[in-house]
Every structure is written in structure tokens, then in C-alpha cells.
Amino acid sequence: MQNQMLIGGEWRDGSSSERFDVENPATEEVIASVAAGSPGDATAACEAAATAQVAWAATAPRQRAEILRACWQKLIDHTDELARLITLEHGKPLVDARGEVAYAAEFFRWNSEEAVRIHGSLGIAPSGANRIIVRHPPIGVVVIVTPWNFPAAMITRKLAPALAAGNTAVIKPPREAPLTALRIGELLIEAGVPAGVVNIVPTLQSGAWFDAAVDHPATRMVSFTGSTEVGIVLLKRSADRVLKTVMELGGNAPFVVFDDADLEAAVEGAMVAKMRHSAETCTAANRFFVHAAVADEFTSMLAAAMSDVRVGSGFDEGVTCGPMINAKAVASINELVTSATDRGATVATGGGPGEGVGHFYRPTVLGNVMSDSEITREEIFGPVAPVIPFEDTDQMIADANHTELGLAAYVFTTDLARGMKVSERIQAGMVGLNRGAISDPAAPFGGMKQSGLGREGASEGIYEFCETQYIAANW
Ligand code: SIN
């Protein structure tokens, strides 16, 4: 198991001898001790990335594309190994971990196809005096900071387009789950990524690490996925150097069920939107607005589906919900549930932490939740579905939009015109219409309002990692 940091193509311990333990959240056992990077290591990684960037940017797009395609193949060929590592350090069921590897790998394949299609334009000035040439060169060194909920995919969603466009990267993997990132680093080198193009430096000193990376003169961009709270801190710090940023931040997704919805399909969609990857996703359905006419029926159908969920170690056969990442996460989920029940919400199933070893929470459905409860304002990040009955569509949309977080939303109705109208009125960057799964490397992932800046994936994603240069030319 790789437990050192990758700088300039070499695996090494940090400049201090500091290390940190990584825990399996299902057993609370230590599974690895990883070299902890200092701010000096972050600077060294930026140095290596800056040196490598000149040659990488000059590499023919087709050649970069071939290398990215080889990265896709490498990850696919190592699906089982990577999935086991993800389950070990994150806890998610193996079936989800395998899905994550496919999702993570696809960002390389997609961006290998985009690498040769970074188009500029040629126009003529309205006066006729000159030509207007627009091109999209790479930005330079990109600092990538990623969360623990997708130890592979949140890195590749940023790294693949960054490399495709000709940038180099310095990655801070999550402290809770760095092992998958380090193994991916090894596989990328085997796939032909040149030394220094990808650098990976785990750390315990997030703030000082980030300061050092941002202050390096070659750093030109920060790409972050995580909470809005941390995103604001990183945005302010990035502003000191006027760095370009892409921010994928928190979510508080409404899941709307109209009285004409196919309830079986809605429950199936709800289980995906709520429970994929152990309910620890920023796109997770966080508030279930269900028309009063079908609220009781939907609540009991969802409760039945949630009570069928097998909770346990992600390695165990049949388990579809693993542990939460740590004890703090379990405590904060439980506080939200308790504050909702204190205000009159009913517990249709679940309603508390698991027993014994491991950071488990029981899949929970809460009925009759007040639309202004704390649980509807906070990102739950756990297997809890609060159901809020509604009667008036305008009021429901106002409540759904009454959040600073506009990442994802879901709408279930058999009336497509109504579904489209409501989707267009919901302030979210991504809407699942009669669908619980929305994440797709070929679609632009990102949020409105305080859920983020910029988009990842699709053809939009690669341009985030490019500059725009215009040349006024006479000939
Ligand atoms: C996230 O939770 O940050 C990403 C979710 C996804 O890509 O589906």
C-alpha cells in the first residue's frame, strides 16, 4: 500500500518525519500510516509542477490524449483493487466503490476525447480593420483539494481536464481517505504521465499547506470540492493572488414528489438520490417535499425501502449502506434528527446511531417535518430522509429555493410540462426529472448560489482549466 507522497515523479517521506493514521470507519482499526506533508513539501510539489508544466503544455494534444486514455484503461484494469481500497478507507459498499472507479476512470476517457477539441475562433473586427483570433492555452499549475466522500472520482474529475488542457497539478487528498489517491498516482505514472505533471501531498496541516501552495508564484488556479464554509475560506485566500477558482461546494437538494407521480418510481429514485455512496454525497436529496395527498403513502413506502437497507461493513455481501466517515459525522446527523423530532417530526423508521464498533447510522425516514426545521437548512450527509408535506406549489418552490445551496434537485411527476416548469423554477445547477441519478462525466456538474463556481465535466469542464487569449492581427 503506497503511503508516501509523490513529488516530481518520486515517492518520498515528507521533509518532517510526521505521519498520520488512516482508519477503517467500519472497524475503527488503523489501516495505514501515511507521510504527512509540510508547507515546505507543498512548495516543493509546486516547484516540480512548474518545471514539468512547460514540456507538458508543449506536448501534442493527441499525445496528451493517448496518455489520458491509458490512465482510463489503467484504472479500469485495477477496478477491484481500487474498489477495495475505497471501501477500506471510506467504508462505502464494494458495489458503490466499483461504481466510483468506473465513474473516476471515465473522466480520463472523456477528457482524452476533449484534449484534441479545445477550439478557439477566428473572426473579423466589425470595422474590418483586423482579425480577432481567440485561443485557449493552459493556465499553469493547478492546486486540487478534494474531499473524502469520493476518494477517487473527486480527484479525477478535476485532474483529467486539467491535464488534458496542458496544466500540471498539485493535489491535497483528503486526510481521512488518502490511500486511493496515492495508488492512483502510481497507476498514472505507469500509464505514462511524466514526472512532475501530477504531485500528491497528503497533510495534517491543511491551512498552512494551502497557504504555501497558493503563494507559490507558478500556481494559477485552485479547484476545490468540499463544504461551502471551507470554500469561502479558500476563495478569500485565493483572492490574495487573484487565482482562478472552480468551487464545488455544499448542497441541500429538494426532492419533489407531486400527487400524480408514479410513487414506485419516486421511491426508487429517492433511494438512489438519498442513499448512493452511503448517503454521503453533496447531491444527496436532503428535503423531501411530497404533496399532502400522497405524503403518508410515500412516507411509508420510503420507510419500507429504507428499513430493507442492509447496513454494515462495505465488504460484507448484501450491504448497501456502509459506515459514516467518523464519530463526529454520526453525532452531527443525530443532532439534526433529534432537533426535528423535538419539533414534532415522526420517526417512520430508524432514528439513531448503530450499536457497537464502527460509525454507523440507521437509515431513517422522518414524517411531517416542519419546512423551517434545522434539518431542512443543514446538509445532512447521512442516511436520513425528512418528508415535508406540501399543498401549494408556489409555496413549495419558495421553500425549496429558501437556501443558499443550489446544487441539485429532483422532481417526480407524470406531467412532463409541469415537471419542466418546476425544474426551471428551482434554483439548482442540476435537476433530475423523474430520475434519482444525475452525475455523469458528460454533463456539466456544478451548483448555483453558494453551491459553487464553475462546472466540472462535459465540454464546459475543460475550458475551466484554460486561459482565453485574444490576438488582434493584421495581415
Ligand atoms: C459530491 O458529493 O461531491 C459529488 C457527487 C457526485 O459526483 O455524484
Coordinates of N, CA, C and O and ligand atoms in Angstrom, one line a residue, residues 103 147 149-150 154 157 225 276 280-283 381 439 445, ligand 1:
Y103 N -16.7 5.5 -12.6 CA -17.0 7.0 -12.7 C -15.7 7.8 -12.8 O -15.5 8.6 -13.7
P147 N -12.4 16.1 -1.3 CA -13.0 15.6 -0.1 C -12.9 14.0 0.0 O -12.5 13.4 -0.9
N149 N -15.4 11.9 0.4 CA -16.6 11.0 0.1 C -16.5 10.3 -1.2 O -17.1 9.2 -1.4
F150 N -15.6 10.8 -2.1 CA -15.3 10.1 -3.3 C -13.8 10.1 -3.5 O -13.2 11.0 -4.2
M154 N -13.5 12.4 -7.1 CA -13.4 13.9 -7.0 C -12.0 14.4 -7.4 O -11.9 15.6 -7.8
R157 N -12.1 14.0 -11.6 CA -13.0 15.0 -12.2 C -12.3 16.3 -12.4 O -12.6 17.1 -13.3
T225 N -13.4 20.8 -4.0 CA -14.7 20.2 -3.7 C -14.7 20.0 -2.2 O -13.8 19.4 -1.6
R276 N -27.1 6.7 -2.5 CA -25.9 6.3 -3.2 C -24.7 6.7 -2.4 O -24.6 7.7 -1.7
E280 N -23.5 9.9 1.6 CA -22.5 10.9 1.9 C -22.1 11.6 0.5 O -21.0 11.6 0.1
T281 N -23.1 12.2 -0.1 CA -22.8 12.9 -1.4 C -23.4 14.3 -1.3 O -24.4 14.5 -0.6
C282 N -22.8 15.3 -1.9 CA -23.3 16.7 -1.9 C -24.6 16.8 -2.8 O -25.3 17.8 -2.6
T283 N -24.8 15.8 -3.6 CA -26.0 15.9 -4.5 C -27.2 15.2 -3.8 O -28.3 15.1 -4.3
F381 N -25.8 14.9 5.1 CA -24.7 14.0 4.8 C -24.8 12.7 5.5 O -23.8 12.1 6.1
S439 N -25.4 12.4 -11.8 CA -23.9 12.6 -12.0 C -23.5 11.9 -13.3 O -23.8 10.7 -13.4
F445 N -21.4 19.4 -14.2 CA -21.6 19.3 -12.8 C -21.3 20.6 -12.0 O -20.2 21.1 -12.2
Ligands
SIN1 C1 -20.0 15.0 -4.3 O1 -20.7 14.5 -3.4 O2 -19.2 15.9 -4.0 C2 -20.1 14.6 -5.7 C3 -21.2 13.7 -6.0 C4 -21.2 13.1 -7.4 O3 -20.2 13.4 -8.2 O4 -22.1 12.5 -7.7

